[in-house]
Short mmCIF file of C-alpha atoms in Angstrom, two decimals:
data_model
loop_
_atom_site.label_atom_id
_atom_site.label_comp_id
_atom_site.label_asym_id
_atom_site.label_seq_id
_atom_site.Cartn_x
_atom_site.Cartn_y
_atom_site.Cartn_z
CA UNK A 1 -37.01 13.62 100.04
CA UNK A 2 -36.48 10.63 102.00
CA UNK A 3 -39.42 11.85 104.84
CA UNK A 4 -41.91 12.43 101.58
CA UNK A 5 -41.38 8.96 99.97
CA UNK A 6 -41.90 7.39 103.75
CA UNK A 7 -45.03 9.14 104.30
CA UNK A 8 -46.31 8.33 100.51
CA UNK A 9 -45.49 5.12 101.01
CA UNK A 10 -47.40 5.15 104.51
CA UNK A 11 -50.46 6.75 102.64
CA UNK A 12 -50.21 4.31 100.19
CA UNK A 13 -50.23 1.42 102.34
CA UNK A 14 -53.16 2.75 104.44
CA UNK A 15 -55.20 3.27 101.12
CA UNK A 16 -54.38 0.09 99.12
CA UNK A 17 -54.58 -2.15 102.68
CA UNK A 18 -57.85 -3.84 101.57
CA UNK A 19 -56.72 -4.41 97.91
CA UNK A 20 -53.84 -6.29 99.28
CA UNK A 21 -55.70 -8.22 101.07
CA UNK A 22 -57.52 -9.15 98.18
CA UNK A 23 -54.63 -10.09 96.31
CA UNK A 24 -53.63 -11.78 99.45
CA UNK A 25 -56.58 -13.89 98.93
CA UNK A 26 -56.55 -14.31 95.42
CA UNK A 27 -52.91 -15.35 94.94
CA UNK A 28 -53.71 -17.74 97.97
CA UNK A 29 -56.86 -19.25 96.15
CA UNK A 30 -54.33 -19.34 92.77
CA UNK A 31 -51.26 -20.91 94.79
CA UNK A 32 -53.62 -23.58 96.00
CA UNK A 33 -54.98 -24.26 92.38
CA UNK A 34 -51.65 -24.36 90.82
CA UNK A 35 -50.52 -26.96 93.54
CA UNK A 36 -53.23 -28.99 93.18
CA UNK A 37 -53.37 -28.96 89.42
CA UNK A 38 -49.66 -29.79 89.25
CA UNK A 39 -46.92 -30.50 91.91
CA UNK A 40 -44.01 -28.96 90.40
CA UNK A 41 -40.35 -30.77 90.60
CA UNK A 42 -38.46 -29.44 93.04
CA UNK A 43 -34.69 -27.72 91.96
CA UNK A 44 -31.71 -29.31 93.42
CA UNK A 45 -30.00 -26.90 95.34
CA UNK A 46 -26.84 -27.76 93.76
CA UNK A 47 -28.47 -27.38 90.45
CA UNK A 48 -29.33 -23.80 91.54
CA UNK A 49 -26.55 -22.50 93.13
CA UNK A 50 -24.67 -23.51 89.76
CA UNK A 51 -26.74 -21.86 87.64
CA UNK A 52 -26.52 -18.69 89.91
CA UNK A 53 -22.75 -19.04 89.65
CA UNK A 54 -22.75 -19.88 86.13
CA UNK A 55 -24.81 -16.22 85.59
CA UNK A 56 -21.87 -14.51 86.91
CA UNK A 57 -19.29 -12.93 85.12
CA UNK A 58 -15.94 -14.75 84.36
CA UNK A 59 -14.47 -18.05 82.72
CA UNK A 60 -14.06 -19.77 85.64
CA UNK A 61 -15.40 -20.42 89.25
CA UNK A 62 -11.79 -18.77 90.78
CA UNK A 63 -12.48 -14.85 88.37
CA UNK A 64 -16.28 -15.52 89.50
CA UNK A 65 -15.26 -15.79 93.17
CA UNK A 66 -12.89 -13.36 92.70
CA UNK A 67 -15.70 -10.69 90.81
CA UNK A 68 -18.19 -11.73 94.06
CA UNK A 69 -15.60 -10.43 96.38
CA UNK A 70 -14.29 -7.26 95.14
CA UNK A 71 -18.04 -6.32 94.47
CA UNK A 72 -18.55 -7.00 98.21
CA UNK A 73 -15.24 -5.44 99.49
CA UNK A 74 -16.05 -2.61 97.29
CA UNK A 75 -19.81 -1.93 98.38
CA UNK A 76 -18.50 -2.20 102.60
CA UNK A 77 -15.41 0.08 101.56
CA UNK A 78 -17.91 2.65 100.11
CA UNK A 79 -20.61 2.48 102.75
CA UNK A 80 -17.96 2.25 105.57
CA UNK A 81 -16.20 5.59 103.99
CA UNK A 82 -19.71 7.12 103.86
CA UNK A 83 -19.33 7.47 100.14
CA UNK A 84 -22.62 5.93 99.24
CA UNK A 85 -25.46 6.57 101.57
CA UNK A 86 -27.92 3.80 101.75
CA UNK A 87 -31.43 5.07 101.91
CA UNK A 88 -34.67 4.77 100.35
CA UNK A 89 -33.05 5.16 96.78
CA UNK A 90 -31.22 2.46 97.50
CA UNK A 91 -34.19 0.66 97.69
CA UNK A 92 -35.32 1.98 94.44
CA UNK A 93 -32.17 0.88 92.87
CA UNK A 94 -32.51 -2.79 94.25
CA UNK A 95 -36.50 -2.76 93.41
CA UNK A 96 -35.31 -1.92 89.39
CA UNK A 97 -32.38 -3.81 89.24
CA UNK A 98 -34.68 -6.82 90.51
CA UNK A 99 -37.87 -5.86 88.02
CA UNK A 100 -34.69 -5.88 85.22
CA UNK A 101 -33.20 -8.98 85.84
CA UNK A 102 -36.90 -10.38 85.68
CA UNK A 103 -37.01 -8.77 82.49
CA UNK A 104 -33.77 -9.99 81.69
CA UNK A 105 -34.20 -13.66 82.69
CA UNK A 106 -37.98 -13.79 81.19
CA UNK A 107 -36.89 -12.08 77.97
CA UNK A 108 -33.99 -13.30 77.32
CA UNK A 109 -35.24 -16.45 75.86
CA UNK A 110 -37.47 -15.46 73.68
CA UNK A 111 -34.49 -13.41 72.30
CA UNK A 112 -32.08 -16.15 72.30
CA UNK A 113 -34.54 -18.27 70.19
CA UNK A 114 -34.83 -14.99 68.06
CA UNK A 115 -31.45 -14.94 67.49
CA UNK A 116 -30.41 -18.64 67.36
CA UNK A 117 -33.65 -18.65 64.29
CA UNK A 118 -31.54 -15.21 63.10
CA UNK A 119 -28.47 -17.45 62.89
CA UNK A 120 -29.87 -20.51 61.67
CA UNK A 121 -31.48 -18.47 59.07
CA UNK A 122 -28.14 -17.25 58.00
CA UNK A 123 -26.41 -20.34 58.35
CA UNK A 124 -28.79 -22.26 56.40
CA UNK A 125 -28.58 -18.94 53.32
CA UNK A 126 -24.69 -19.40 53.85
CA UNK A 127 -24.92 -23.30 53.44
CA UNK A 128 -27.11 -22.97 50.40
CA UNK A 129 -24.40 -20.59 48.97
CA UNK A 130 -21.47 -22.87 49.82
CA UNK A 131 -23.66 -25.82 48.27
CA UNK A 132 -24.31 -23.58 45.00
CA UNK A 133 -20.96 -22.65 44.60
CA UNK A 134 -19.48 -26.06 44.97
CA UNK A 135 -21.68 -27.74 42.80
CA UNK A 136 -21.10 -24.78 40.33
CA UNK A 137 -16.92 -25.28 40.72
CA UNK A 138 -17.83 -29.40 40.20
CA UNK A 139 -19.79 -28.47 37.12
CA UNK A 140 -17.05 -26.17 36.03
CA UNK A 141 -14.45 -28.83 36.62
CA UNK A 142 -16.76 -31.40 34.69
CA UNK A 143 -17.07 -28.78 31.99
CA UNK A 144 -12.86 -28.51 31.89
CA UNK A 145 -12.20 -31.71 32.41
CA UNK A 146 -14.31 -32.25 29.07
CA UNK A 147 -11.70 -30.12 27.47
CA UNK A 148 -9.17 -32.42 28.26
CA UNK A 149 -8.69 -33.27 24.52
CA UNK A 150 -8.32 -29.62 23.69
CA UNK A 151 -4.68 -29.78 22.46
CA UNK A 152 -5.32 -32.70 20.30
CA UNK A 153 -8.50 -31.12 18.74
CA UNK A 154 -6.88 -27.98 18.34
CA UNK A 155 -4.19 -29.62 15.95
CA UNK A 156 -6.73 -31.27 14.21
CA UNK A 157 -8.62 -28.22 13.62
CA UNK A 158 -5.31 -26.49 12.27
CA UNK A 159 -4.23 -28.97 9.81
CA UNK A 160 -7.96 -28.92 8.34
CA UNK A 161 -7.32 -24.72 7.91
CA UNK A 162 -4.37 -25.13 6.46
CA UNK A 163 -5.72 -27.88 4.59
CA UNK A 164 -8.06 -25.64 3.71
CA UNK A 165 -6.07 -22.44 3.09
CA UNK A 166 -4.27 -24.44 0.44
CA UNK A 167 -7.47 -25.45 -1.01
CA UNK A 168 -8.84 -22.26 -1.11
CA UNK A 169 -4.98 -20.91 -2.87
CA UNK A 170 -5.25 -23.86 -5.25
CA UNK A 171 -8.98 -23.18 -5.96
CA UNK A 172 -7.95 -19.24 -6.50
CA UNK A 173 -5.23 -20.27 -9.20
CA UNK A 174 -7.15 -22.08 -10.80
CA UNK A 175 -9.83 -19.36 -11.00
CA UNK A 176 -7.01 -16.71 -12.43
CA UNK A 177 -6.14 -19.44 -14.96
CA UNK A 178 -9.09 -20.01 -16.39
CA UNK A 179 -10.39 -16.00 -15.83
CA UNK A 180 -6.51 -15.52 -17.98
CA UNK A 181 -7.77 -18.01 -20.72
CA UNK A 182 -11.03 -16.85 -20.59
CA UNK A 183 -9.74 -12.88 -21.74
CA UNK A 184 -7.20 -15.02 -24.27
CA UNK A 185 -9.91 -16.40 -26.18
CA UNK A 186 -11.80 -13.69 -25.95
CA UNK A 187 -9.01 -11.44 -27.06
CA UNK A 188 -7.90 -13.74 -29.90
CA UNK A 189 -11.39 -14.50 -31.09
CA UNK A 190 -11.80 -10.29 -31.47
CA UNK A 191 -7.81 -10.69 -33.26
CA UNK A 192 -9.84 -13.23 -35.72
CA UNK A 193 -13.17 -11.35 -36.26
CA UNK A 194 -11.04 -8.47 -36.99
CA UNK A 195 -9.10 -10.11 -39.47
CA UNK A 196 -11.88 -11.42 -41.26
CA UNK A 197 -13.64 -8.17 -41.17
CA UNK A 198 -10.50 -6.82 -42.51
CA UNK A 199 -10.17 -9.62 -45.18
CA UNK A 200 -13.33 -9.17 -46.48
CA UNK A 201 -12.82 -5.47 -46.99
CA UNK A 202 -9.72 -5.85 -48.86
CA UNK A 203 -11.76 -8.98 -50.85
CA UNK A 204 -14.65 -6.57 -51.40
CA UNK A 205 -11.91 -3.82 -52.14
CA UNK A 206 -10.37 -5.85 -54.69
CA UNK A 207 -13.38 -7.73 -56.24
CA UNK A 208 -14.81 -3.70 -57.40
CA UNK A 209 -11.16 -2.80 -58.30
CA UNK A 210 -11.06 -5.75 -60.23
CA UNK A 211 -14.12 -5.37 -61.76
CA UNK A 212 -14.08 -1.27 -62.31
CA UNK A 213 -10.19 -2.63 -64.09
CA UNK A 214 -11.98 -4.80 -66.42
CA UNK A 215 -14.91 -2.53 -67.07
CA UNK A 216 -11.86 -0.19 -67.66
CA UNK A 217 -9.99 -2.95 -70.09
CA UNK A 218 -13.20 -3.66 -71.74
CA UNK A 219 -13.45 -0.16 -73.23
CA UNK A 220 -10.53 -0.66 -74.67
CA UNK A 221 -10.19 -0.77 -78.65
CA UNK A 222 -7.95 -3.50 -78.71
CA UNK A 223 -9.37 -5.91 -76.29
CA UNK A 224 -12.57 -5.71 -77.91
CA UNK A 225 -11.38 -6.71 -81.45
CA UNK A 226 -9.79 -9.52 -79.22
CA UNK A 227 -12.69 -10.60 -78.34
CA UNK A 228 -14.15 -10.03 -81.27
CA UNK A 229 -12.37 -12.39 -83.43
CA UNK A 230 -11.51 -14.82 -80.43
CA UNK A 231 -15.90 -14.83 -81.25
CA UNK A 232 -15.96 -15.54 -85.03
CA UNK A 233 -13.41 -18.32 -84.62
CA UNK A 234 -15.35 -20.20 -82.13
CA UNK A 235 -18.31 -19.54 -83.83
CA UNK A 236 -16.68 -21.02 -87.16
CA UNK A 237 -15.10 -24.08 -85.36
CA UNK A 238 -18.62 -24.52 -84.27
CA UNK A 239 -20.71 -24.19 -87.89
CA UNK A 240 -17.86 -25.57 -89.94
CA UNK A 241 -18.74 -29.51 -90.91
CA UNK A 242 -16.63 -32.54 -89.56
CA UNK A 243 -15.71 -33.38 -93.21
CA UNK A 244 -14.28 -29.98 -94.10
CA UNK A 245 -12.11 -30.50 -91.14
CA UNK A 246 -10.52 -33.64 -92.50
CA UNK A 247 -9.84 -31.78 -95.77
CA UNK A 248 -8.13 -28.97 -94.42
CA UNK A 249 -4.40 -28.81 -95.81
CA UNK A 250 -3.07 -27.13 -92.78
CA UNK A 251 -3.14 -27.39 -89.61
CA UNK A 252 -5.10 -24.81 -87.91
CA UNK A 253 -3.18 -23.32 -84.28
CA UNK A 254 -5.10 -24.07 -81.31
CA UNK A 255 -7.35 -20.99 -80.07
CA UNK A 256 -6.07 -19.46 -76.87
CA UNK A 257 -8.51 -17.90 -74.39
CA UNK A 258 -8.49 -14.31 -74.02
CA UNK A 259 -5.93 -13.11 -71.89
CA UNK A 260 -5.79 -9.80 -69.49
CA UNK A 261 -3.28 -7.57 -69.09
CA UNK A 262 -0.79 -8.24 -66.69
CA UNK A 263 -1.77 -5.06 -64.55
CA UNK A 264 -5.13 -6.78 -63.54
CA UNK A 265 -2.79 -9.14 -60.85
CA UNK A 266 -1.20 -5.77 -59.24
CA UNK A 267 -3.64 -4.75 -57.34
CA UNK A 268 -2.50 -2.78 -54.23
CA UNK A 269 -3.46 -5.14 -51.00
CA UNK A 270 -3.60 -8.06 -53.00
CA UNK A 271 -1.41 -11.24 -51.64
CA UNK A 272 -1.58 -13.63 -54.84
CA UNK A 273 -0.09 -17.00 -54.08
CA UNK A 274 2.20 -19.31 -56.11
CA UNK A 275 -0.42 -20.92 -57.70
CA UNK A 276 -2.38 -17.39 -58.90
CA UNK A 277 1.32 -16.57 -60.23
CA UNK A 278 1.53 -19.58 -62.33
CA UNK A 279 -1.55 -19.00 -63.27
CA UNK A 280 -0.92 -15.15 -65.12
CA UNK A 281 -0.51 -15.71 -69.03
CA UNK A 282 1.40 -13.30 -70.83
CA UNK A 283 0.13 -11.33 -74.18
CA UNK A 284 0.60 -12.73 -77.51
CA UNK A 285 3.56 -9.89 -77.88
CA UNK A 286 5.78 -11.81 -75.82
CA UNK A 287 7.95 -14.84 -77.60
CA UNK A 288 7.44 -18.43 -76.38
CA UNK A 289 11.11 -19.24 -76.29
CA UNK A 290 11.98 -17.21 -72.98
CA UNK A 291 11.48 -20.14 -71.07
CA UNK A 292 14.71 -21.39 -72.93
CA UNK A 293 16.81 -18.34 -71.61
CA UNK A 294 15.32 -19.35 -67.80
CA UNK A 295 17.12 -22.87 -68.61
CA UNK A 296 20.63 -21.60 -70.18
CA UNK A 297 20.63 -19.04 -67.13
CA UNK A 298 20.28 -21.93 -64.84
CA UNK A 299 22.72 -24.50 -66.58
CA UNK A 300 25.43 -21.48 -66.20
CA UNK A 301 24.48 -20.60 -62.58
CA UNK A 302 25.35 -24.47 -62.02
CA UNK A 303 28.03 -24.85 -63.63
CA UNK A 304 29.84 -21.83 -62.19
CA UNK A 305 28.53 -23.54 -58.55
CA UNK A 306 30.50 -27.02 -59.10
CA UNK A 307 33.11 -24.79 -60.66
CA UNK A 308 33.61 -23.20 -57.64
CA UNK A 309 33.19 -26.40 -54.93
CA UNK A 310 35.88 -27.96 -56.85
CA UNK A 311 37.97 -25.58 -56.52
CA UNK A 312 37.32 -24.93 -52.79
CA UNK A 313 37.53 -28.67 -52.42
CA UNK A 314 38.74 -31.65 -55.50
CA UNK A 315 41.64 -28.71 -56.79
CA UNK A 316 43.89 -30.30 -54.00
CA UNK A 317 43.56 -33.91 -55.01
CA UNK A 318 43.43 -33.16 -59.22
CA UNK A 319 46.51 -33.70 -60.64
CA UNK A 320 48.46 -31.15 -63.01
CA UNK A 321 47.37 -30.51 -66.88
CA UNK A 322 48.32 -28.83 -69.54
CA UNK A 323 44.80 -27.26 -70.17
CA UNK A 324 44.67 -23.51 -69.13
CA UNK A 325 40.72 -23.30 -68.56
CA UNK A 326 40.90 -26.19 -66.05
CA UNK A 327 43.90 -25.22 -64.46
CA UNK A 328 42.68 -22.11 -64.40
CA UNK A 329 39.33 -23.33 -62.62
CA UNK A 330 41.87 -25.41 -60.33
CA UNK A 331 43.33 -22.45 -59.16
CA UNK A 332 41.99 -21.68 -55.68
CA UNK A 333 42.91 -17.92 -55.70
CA UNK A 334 39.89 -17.44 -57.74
CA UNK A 335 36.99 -18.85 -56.25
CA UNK A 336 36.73 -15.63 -53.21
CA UNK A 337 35.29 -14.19 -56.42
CA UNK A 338 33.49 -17.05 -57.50
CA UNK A 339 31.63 -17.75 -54.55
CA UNK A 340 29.96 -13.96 -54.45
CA UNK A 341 29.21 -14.24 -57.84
CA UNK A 342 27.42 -17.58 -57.86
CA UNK A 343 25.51 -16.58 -54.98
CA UNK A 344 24.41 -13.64 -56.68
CA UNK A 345 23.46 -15.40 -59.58
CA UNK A 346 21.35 -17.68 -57.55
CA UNK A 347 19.24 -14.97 -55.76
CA UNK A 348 18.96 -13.29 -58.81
CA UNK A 349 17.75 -16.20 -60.78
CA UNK A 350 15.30 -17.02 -58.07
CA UNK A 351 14.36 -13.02 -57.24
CA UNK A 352 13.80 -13.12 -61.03
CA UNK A 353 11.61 -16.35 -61.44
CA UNK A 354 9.32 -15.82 -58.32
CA UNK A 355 8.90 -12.07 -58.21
CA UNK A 356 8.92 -11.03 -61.97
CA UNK A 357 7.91 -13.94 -63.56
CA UNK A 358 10.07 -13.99 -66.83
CA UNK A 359 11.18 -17.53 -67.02
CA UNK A 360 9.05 -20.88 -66.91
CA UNK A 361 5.97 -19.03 -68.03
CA UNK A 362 3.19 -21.46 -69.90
CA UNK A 363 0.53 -20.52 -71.76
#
């Protein structure tokens, strides 16, 4: 393999021997151009030879002497033990290791700047992040530290809802009161419609009761000769002359109007008061002088009364007489049966007066 690549590269040489002398030329012609255009500064040597050790591997000039050395030692221990051959692929090696480090060192800036504009770029999206988020936590602490009056405002608020709750209680009260009075009224104001509605029934109810009764009375014989000559003497008071009146002998009894029946005021439903009671006259059957028995019944009914109080009260101071009525009204064993009988006497009197209407009756 080794004999084909020599004679290839013999061939080759042979065939491309005038091109390269062209290029000779050429890169001749270009080197003189290029000097004469500019005269480049020459590298310090110390310059160089720290940038060559600054390319090698390790932290510090003693690990970068150290890595030069065992590469050395290690290349002479494997070409002394025969372990690595070198030959023409040796060459090869060395030719592409060379053409990539030239890649390497000519690329690797343009990379570098690629990734140093990567980072920046990143960098600056991470500062602009940081700077957002720190004026966002300022703003947030601006916003909180606005709030610092919170508690204060917060009891404020309360006592104006409870303020408020009590308000709104009061308010609600008041609302059921008046809603309460509201049905009252409205309840009593039915009560009184329905009373009147039922007075005036009963007053309708009695007026054609009343007047069916006198329609009733009217028919009868009696009544109408009443009226009849209760007629003819008015009408002969009227006609008679004013001197015939002087020359009358006797005196003439006052007419009386015409009186109903007692049953007309006993209608059923009917409430009469006092005054209606007083009112009632009786018929011409009935004496005048009853009013005279109302008067004895009360002068006895008072005089048993004191009869009784003295003896409940003065028959301890009286002295002692010889009169047997007196000391027999003295005598307090008797008035436990005086008492019940006076106050019988009273209701019955009264019961009597206001309910049946015999006594103090005028015409």
């Amino acid at each position: 393999m080794a004999s084909r690549l020599l004679f290839k590269g013999v061939a080759g040489n042979a065939v491309a021997r005038p091109a390269l002398t062209l290029s000779r030329q050429s890169l001749g012609v270009s080197a003189v151009r290029n000097y004469s255009a500019q005269q480049p500064t020459q590298q310090d040597p110390k310059q160089k030879a720290n940038s060559i050790i600054d390319s090698l591997p390790g932290n510090s000039l003693v690990s970068k002497t150290g890595y030069i050395t065992l590469g050395t030692g290690l290349a002479t221990f494997l070409i002394s033990k025969e372990v690595y051959v070198f030959n023409e692929e040796t060459l090869v090696l060395v030719g592409a290791g060379g053409l990539l480090f030239g890649l390497l060192k000519y690329l690797r800036e343009p990379f570098t700047t690629m990734g140093n504009e990567h980072i920046n770029r990143i960098k600056s999206v991470l500062n602009q992040a940081r700077d957002d988020h720190k004026s966002a936590v300022q703003e947030r602490i601006d916003q909180v530290g606005q709030m610092k009056d919170l508690v204060d405002v917060t009891k404020a608020l309360f006592e104006i809802s409870r303020e408020t709750a009590q308000l709104e209680a009061e308010a609600f009260k008041l609302k059921q009161q008046v809603a309460v009075a509201t049905e009252v009224k409205s309840t009593l104001d039915s009560w009184v419609r329905h009373e009147t509605s039922v007075r005036e029934r009963e007053q309708k109810q009695l007026a054609a009761y009343l007047i069916e009764k006198i329609h009733k009375d009217l028919k009868d014989p009696k009544i109408q000769q009443q009226i009849l000559d209760q007629a003819v003497v008015d009408v002969q008071s009227n006609l008679s002359p004013p001197s015939l009146n002087g020359m009358q002998t006797h005196r003439r009894r006052p007419s009386k109007s015409i009186l109903l029946p007692r049953t007309l005021a006993t209608a059923p439903h009917h409430h009469s008061t006092y005054a209606r009671r007083m009112t009632i006259h009786l018929p011409e059957s009935v004496p005048d002088n009853t009013h005279l028995w109302g008067y004895a019944l009360l002068c006895a009914t008072f005089f048993v009364f004191v009869a009784t109080m003295y003896a409940m009260v003065g028959s301890k101071y009286a002295p002692q007489t010889n009169i047997e009525w007196l000391d027999w009204i003295k005598n307090d064993t008797y008035y436990c049966l005086l008492v019940p009988i006076t106050a019988i006497a009273w209701i019955y009197f009264i019961v009597w007066n206001w309910m049946g209407m015999k006594f103090f009756r005028h015409n």
